[in-house]
Each structure stands twice: as C-alpha cells, then as structure tokens.
PDB file of C-alpha atoms in Angstrom:
ATOM      1  CA  MET A   1     -56.863  -0.816  55.632  1.00 83.00           C
ATOM      2  CA  PHE A   2     -55.360  -0.029  59.394  1.00 88.00           C
ATOM      3  CA  ASN A   3     -56.683   0.745  62.389  1.00 92.00           C
ATOM      4  CA  ILE A   4     -54.800   3.469  65.045  1.00 94.00           C
ATOM      5  CA  GLU A   5     -54.415   1.815  69.080  1.00 92.00           C
ATOM      6  CA  ILE A   6     -53.447   2.353  72.100  1.00 92.00           C
ATOM      7  CA  LEU A   7     -52.079  -1.069  73.493  1.00 88.00           C
ATOM      8  CA  THR A   8     -54.406  -2.167  76.491  1.00 70.00           C
ATOM      9  CA  THR A   9     -53.028  -2.617  80.397  1.00 68.00           C
ATOM     10  CA  ASP A  10     -53.055  -5.813  79.590  1.00 71.00           C
ATOM     11  CA  LEU A  11     -49.874  -7.070  78.468  1.00 68.00           C
ATOM     12  CA  ASP A  12     -50.803 -11.331  78.387  1.00 70.00           C
ATOM     13  CA  GLU A  13     -53.872 -10.143  75.710  1.00 70.00           C
ATOM     14  CA  SER A  14     -51.082  -8.063  73.828  1.00 87.00           C
ATOM     15  CA  ILE A  15     -48.105 -10.668  73.421  1.00 90.00           C
ATOM     16  CA  ALA A  16     -48.698 -10.418  69.558  1.00 89.00           C
ATOM     17  CA  THR A  17     -48.494  -6.990  69.224  1.00 92.00           C
ATOM     18  CA  ILE A  18     -45.278  -6.639  71.448  1.00 94.00           C
ATOM     19  CA  LYS A  19     -43.944  -9.424  69.259  1.00 94.00           C
ATOM     20  CA  ASN A  20     -44.528  -7.835  65.506  1.00 93.00           C
ATOM     21  CA  VAL A  21     -43.460  -4.317  67.763  1.00 96.00           C
ATOM     22  CA  ALA A  22     -40.175  -5.877  68.569  1.00 96.00           C
ATOM     23  CA  ALA A  23     -39.982  -7.280  64.583  1.00 95.00           C
ATOM     24  CA  ILE A  24     -40.426  -4.201  62.944  1.00 96.00           C
ATOM     25  CA  GLU A  25     -37.508  -2.252  65.968  1.00 95.00           C
ATOM     26  CA  ALA A  26     -35.534  -5.182  64.592  1.00 95.00           C
ATOM     27  CA  VAL A  27     -35.081  -3.503  61.086  1.00 94.00           C
ATOM     28  CA  VAL A  28     -35.981   0.093  61.085  1.00 93.00           C
ATOM     29  CA  GLN A  29     -32.878   1.108  64.550  1.00 89.00           C
ATOM     30  CA  LEU A  30     -29.265   0.911  63.884  1.00 74.00           C
ATOM     31  CA  GLN A  31     -28.042   0.819  66.771  1.00 77.00           C
ATOM     32  CA  GLU A  32     -29.170  -2.144  69.671  1.00 86.00           C
ATOM     33  CA  PRO A  33     -33.097  -2.599  68.543  1.00 94.00           C
ATOM     34  CA  TRP A  34     -35.160  -2.988  71.965  1.00 95.00           C
ATOM     35  CA  THR A  35     -36.429  -7.352  71.992  1.00 95.00           C
ATOM     36  CA  TYR A  36     -39.742  -7.906  73.177  1.00 95.00           C
ATOM     37  CA  GLN A  37     -38.273  -8.299  76.865  1.00 95.00           C
ATOM     38  CA  THR A  38     -37.142  -5.026  76.964  1.00 96.00           C
ATOM     39  CA  LEU A  39     -40.763  -3.554  75.155  1.00 96.00           C
ATOM     40  CA  ASN A  40     -42.384  -5.402  78.235  1.00 93.00           C
ATOM     41  CA  ASP A  41     -40.625  -4.428  80.384  1.00 94.00           C
ATOM     42  CA  LEU A  42     -40.896  -0.932  79.387  1.00 95.00           C
ATOM     43  CA  LEU A  43     -45.035  -1.348  79.440  1.00 94.00           C
ATOM     44  CA  GLU A  44     -45.309  -2.384  83.144  1.00 92.00           C
ATOM     45  CA  GLN A  45     -44.311   1.079  83.962  1.00 93.00           C
ATOM     46  CA  ASP A  46     -47.593   3.639  84.040  1.00 91.00           C
ATOM     47  CA  SER A  47     -46.498   6.806  82.230  1.00 94.00           C
ATOM     48  CA  ILE A  48     -45.026   4.353  79.992  1.00 95.00           C
ATOM     49  CA  SER A  49     -47.628   3.624  76.601  1.00 95.00           C
ATOM     50  CA  LEU A  50     -47.402   1.654  72.781  1.00 96.00           C
ATOM     51  CA  MET A  51     -49.025   2.557  70.218  1.00 97.00           C
ATOM     52  CA  VAL A  52     -49.790   0.551  67.327  1.00 96.00           C
ATOM     53  CA  VAL A  53     -50.399   0.853  63.913  1.00 95.00           C
ATOM     54  CA  ILE A  54     -52.428  -2.106  62.728  1.00 93.00           C
ATOM     55  CA  HIS A  55     -53.598  -4.292  59.086  1.00 91.00           C
ATOM     56  CA  THR A  56     -56.920  -4.836  59.538  1.00 89.00           C
ATOM     57  CA  SER A  57     -56.568  -7.783  57.182  1.00 88.00           C
ATOM     58  CA  LYS A  58     -53.794  -9.314  58.655  1.00 86.00           C
ATOM     59  CA  ASN A  59     -54.282  -8.108  61.735  1.00 85.00           C
ATOM     60  CA  GLU A  60     -50.426  -7.089  62.866  1.00 87.00           C
ATOM     61  CA  ALA A  61     -48.951  -3.642  63.734  1.00 91.00           C
ATOM     62  CA  ILE A  62     -47.589  -1.639  61.174  1.00 94.00           C
ATOM     63  CA  GLY A  63     -46.469   1.374  63.079  1.00 95.00           C
ATOM     64  CA  TYR A  64     -45.681   1.744  66.137  1.00 96.00           C
ATOM     65  CA  CYS A  65     -44.705   4.589  68.664  1.00 96.00           C
ATOM     66  CA  LEU A  66     -43.255   3.821  72.433  1.00 97.00           C
ATOM     67  CA  TYR A  67     -43.608   6.792  74.556  1.00 97.00           C
ATOM     68  CA  GLN A  68     -43.487   8.534  78.022  1.00 97.00           C
ATOM     69  CA  VAL A  69     -45.565  11.076  79.652  1.00 96.00           C
ATOM     70  CA  LEU A  70     -44.498  12.577  82.956  1.00 95.00           C
ATOM     71  CA  PHE A  71     -46.653  14.994  83.929  1.00 93.00           C
ATOM     72  CA  GLU A  72     -47.069  17.790  81.625  1.00 95.00           C
ATOM     73  CA  GLN A  73     -44.053  16.149  79.571  1.00 97.00           C
ATOM     74  CA  ALA A  74     -43.939  14.313  76.361  1.00 97.00           C
ATOM     75  CA  GLU A  75     -41.051  12.199  75.437  1.00 97.00           C
ATOM     76  CA  ILE A  76     -40.703   9.718  72.154  1.00 97.00           C
ATOM     77  CA  LEU A  77     -38.493   7.141  73.315  1.00 97.00           C
ATOM     78  CA  ARG A  78     -39.026   5.056  70.051  1.00 95.00           C
ATOM     79  CA  ILE A  79     -40.840   5.110  66.528  1.00 95.00           C
ATOM     80  CA  GLY A  80     -41.019   3.000  63.887  1.00 94.00           C
ATOM     81  CA  THR A  81     -43.073   2.198  60.777  1.00 94.00           C
ATOM     82  CA  HIS A  82     -42.163  -1.292  58.381  1.00 95.00           C
ATOM     83  CA  PRO A  83     -40.180  -0.401  55.812  1.00 94.00           C
ATOM     84  CA  ASP A  84     -43.367  -2.829  53.351  1.00 93.00           C
ATOM     85  CA  TYR A  85     -44.841   0.649  54.522  1.00 93.00           C
ATOM     86  CA  GLN A  86     -42.761   3.722  54.177  1.00 91.00           C
ATOM     87  CA  ARG A  87     -43.936   6.195  52.898  1.00 90.00           C
ATOM     88  CA  GLN A  88     -47.490   6.221  52.488  1.00 90.00           C
ATOM     89  CA  GLY A  89     -48.289   8.648  55.606  1.00 90.00           C
ATOM     90  CA  ILE A  90     -49.191   5.697  58.188  1.00 92.00           C
ATOM     91  CA  ALA A  91     -46.295   8.130  60.467  1.00 92.00           C
ATOM     92  CA  SER A  92     -48.287  11.474  60.034  1.00 92.00           C
ATOM     93  CA  GLN A  93     -51.372   9.499  61.273  1.00 93.00           C
ATOM     94  CA  LEU A  94     -49.854   7.964  64.116  1.00 95.00           C
ATOM     95  CA  PHE A  95     -48.272  11.921  65.358  1.00 95.00           C
ATOM     96  CA  ALA A  96     -52.136  12.665  64.325  1.00 94.00           C
ATOM     97  CA  ARG A  97     -53.974  10.365  66.923  1.00 95.00           C
ATOM     98  CA  LEU A  98     -50.867  10.868  69.143  1.00 95.00           C
ATOM     99  CA  ASN A  99     -50.922  14.490  69.422  1.00 94.00           C
ATOM    100  CA  GLU A 100     -55.097  14.335  70.381  1.00 94.00           C
ATOM    101  CA  GLU A 101     -53.858  12.087  72.892  1.00 94.00           C
ATOM    102  CA  LEU A 102     -51.115  14.285  74.590  1.00 95.00           C
ATOM    103  CA  LYS A 103     -53.328  17.615  74.484  1.00 93.00           C
ATOM    104  CA  ALA A 104     -56.428  15.694  75.991  1.00 92.00           C
ATOM    105  CA  ASN A 105     -53.794  14.566  78.405  1.00 91.00           C
ATOM    106  CA  GLN A 106     -53.260  17.978  79.015  1.00 94.00           C
ATOM    107  CA  VAL A 107     -49.425  17.381  77.943  1.00 96.00           C
ATOM    108  CA  GLU A 108     -47.677  21.103  77.363  1.00 96.00           C
ATOM    109  CA  SER A 109     -44.118  19.827  76.002  1.00 96.00           C
ATOM    110  CA  PHE A 110     -43.670  16.199  73.385  1.00 96.00           C
ATOM    111  CA  LEU A 111     -39.887  15.744  73.054  1.00 97.00           C
ATOM    112  CA  LEU A 112     -37.828  13.515  70.941  1.00 97.00           C
ATOM    113  CA  GLU A 113     -34.259  12.352  70.011  1.00 96.00           C
ATOM    114  CA  VAL A 114     -33.088  11.567  66.076  1.00 96.00           C
ATOM    115  CA  ARG A 115     -30.051  10.684  64.696  1.00 94.00           C
ATOM    116  CA  ALA A 116     -28.530  14.320  62.942  1.00 96.00           C
ATOM    117  CA  ASP A 117     -27.641  12.297  59.736  1.00 94.00           C
ATOM    118  CA  ASN A 118     -32.243  10.691  60.260  1.00 93.00           C
ATOM    119  CA  ILE A 119     -33.149  13.133  57.169  1.00 94.00           C
ATOM    120  CA  SER A 120     -35.887  11.606  56.626  1.00 91.00           C
ATOM    121  CA  ALA A 121     -36.697  11.573  60.104  1.00 93.00           C
ATOM    122  CA  ILE A 122     -36.268  15.075  60.581  1.00 97.00           C
ATOM    123  CA  GLY A 123     -38.106  15.940  57.705  1.00 95.00           C
ATOM    124  CA  LEU A 124     -41.247  14.378  59.577  1.00 94.00           C
ATOM    125  CA  TYR A 125     -40.706  15.822  62.324  1.00 96.00           C
ATOM    126  CA  GLU A 126     -40.383  19.393  61.176  1.00 97.00           C
ATOM    127  CA  LYS A 127     -43.929  18.986  59.516  1.00 95.00           C
ATOM    128  CA  GLN A 128     -44.970  17.619  63.228  1.00 95.00           C
ATOM    129  CA  GLU A 129     -43.965  20.817  64.333  1.00 95.00           C
ATOM    130  CA  PHE A 130     -40.925  19.774  66.127  1.00 97.00           C
ATOM    131  CA  VAL A 131     -37.814  22.447  66.546  1.00 98.00           C
ATOM    132  CA  VAL A 132     -34.063  21.159  67.730  1.00 98.00           C
ATOM    133  CA  ILE A 133     -33.496  22.541  70.919  1.00 98.00           C
ATOM    134  CA  HIS A 134     -30.135  20.366  71.353  1.00 98.00           C
ATOM    135  CA  ARG A 135     -27.626  18.757  69.531  1.00 97.00           C
ATOM    136  CA  ARG A 136     -25.504  15.754  71.738  1.00 96.00           C
ATOM    137  CA  LYS A 137     -21.695  15.867  69.875  1.00 96.00           C
ATOM    138  CA  GLY A 138     -20.837  12.411  69.267  1.00 94.00           C
ATOM    139  CA  TYR A 139     -23.651  11.029  71.004  1.00 93.00           C
ATOM    140  CA  TYR A 140     -24.171   7.837  68.016  1.00 89.00           C
ATOM    141  CA  GLN A 141     -20.772   5.472  67.934  1.00 87.00           C
ATOM    142  CA  LEU A 142     -20.103   2.769  65.747  1.00 81.00           C
ATOM    143  CA  PRO A 143     -17.039   0.673  65.508  1.00 85.00           C
ATOM    144  CA  HIS A 144     -14.570   2.141  62.483  1.00 90.00           C
ATOM    145  CA  GLN A 145     -17.642   4.955  61.810  1.00 88.00           C
ATOM    146  CA  PRO A 146     -17.686   8.183  62.601  1.00 92.00           C
ATOM    147  CA  ALA A 147     -19.603   9.703  65.045  1.00 93.00           C
ATOM    148  CA  ILE A 148     -23.486  11.119  65.246  1.00 94.00           C
ATOM    149  CA  ASP A 149     -24.717  14.259  66.353  1.00 96.00           C
ATOM    150  CA  ALA A 150     -28.104  13.124  68.689  1.00 96.00           C
ATOM    151  CA  LEU A 151     -30.826  16.231  67.346  1.00 98.00           C
ATOM    152  CA  ILE A 152     -32.836  16.627  70.675  1.00 98.00           C
ATOM    153  CA  MET A 153     -36.561  18.496  69.015  1.00 98.00           C
ATOM    154  CA  GLN A 154     -39.121  19.430  71.029  1.00 98.00           C
ATOM    155  CA  ARG A 155     -43.046  20.420  70.730  1.00 97.00           C
ATOM    156  CA  ILE A 156     -44.783  22.616  72.138  1.00 96.00           C
ATOM    157  CA  TYR A 157     -48.569  22.725  72.600  1.00 90.00           C
ATOM    158  CA  ARG A 158     -50.405  25.846  72.320  1.00 77.00           C
TER     159      ARG A 158
END
C-alpha cells in the first residue's frame, strides 16, 4: 500500500513530492506551516533529509519526516501524516525506517520538540523510546490563547 523512501538529492526530480509534503504540512501544522519553498530551501543543505511515505497506488506522499543529522546527533525538524492516514501505524513504520537509517549513520542521540498539549504525539514518541529532557515554558504562543510549553525529547541509541 505504501513505500518509505528518502528523497533523492536531485530536488528537480522531487518537486511533486515536496509539494505533497507542503500540502500535508499546511493541514497538520497548527502554527506557521512550512511552504514548498521553505522545504526546498532546507533540503538544499547537506545535513537535512526528507523521508517520505508514498502511497503506491496514488504515487503521492501521505507522510513525511524532515530531519537533520549533524555528526552523531539527529533532530526531527518536522513530521506529519495526512489526516486521512493517521492512526494506521504509518508514523511508527516511518520511525522504524528512520531508526535504521540513523543507526547505519552512527547517530548516537535523536532529538525532537513537541507541544506539551499534543498528547497523541507524545504517546507515539514515548513508544519510540523518547524521553523528556527539557521543558521550554510558554514557548508556543497564539494570540488570545494561553501559552503552551514545548517539550524537548531525546532518544539515545545504544
């Protein structure tokens, strides 16, 4: 039903996939979704990669993880699954593939940031062996709403 792959380094061949990811980003990110141009600009950096879940019959992205690897540390910059495909184990399979990739590249620790009120994401990350290592008080702020803390979570590879 779907394949998980890392986007090729030839961004010209990946325009449609990056546009699919930007469309998902616009739906799943509550604040400031990243645009096609932002994603494309980030992917021009050698340290940043995009892993995508491709629906095989539709040939379009239904999930993604934009991540950065610097030496022995990796960080998720963005992750998302199209709402039509959430709660089907896609994110868990994406993490499994990502963990294989990071271990193969000798990554020792893996970081991410999540809103403290995003209970379903926190549950997913805890299943992936991430633990909270820091709390940024009042990090997420929207007009006329209470500020939300950001949790910094880390997974150590042993």
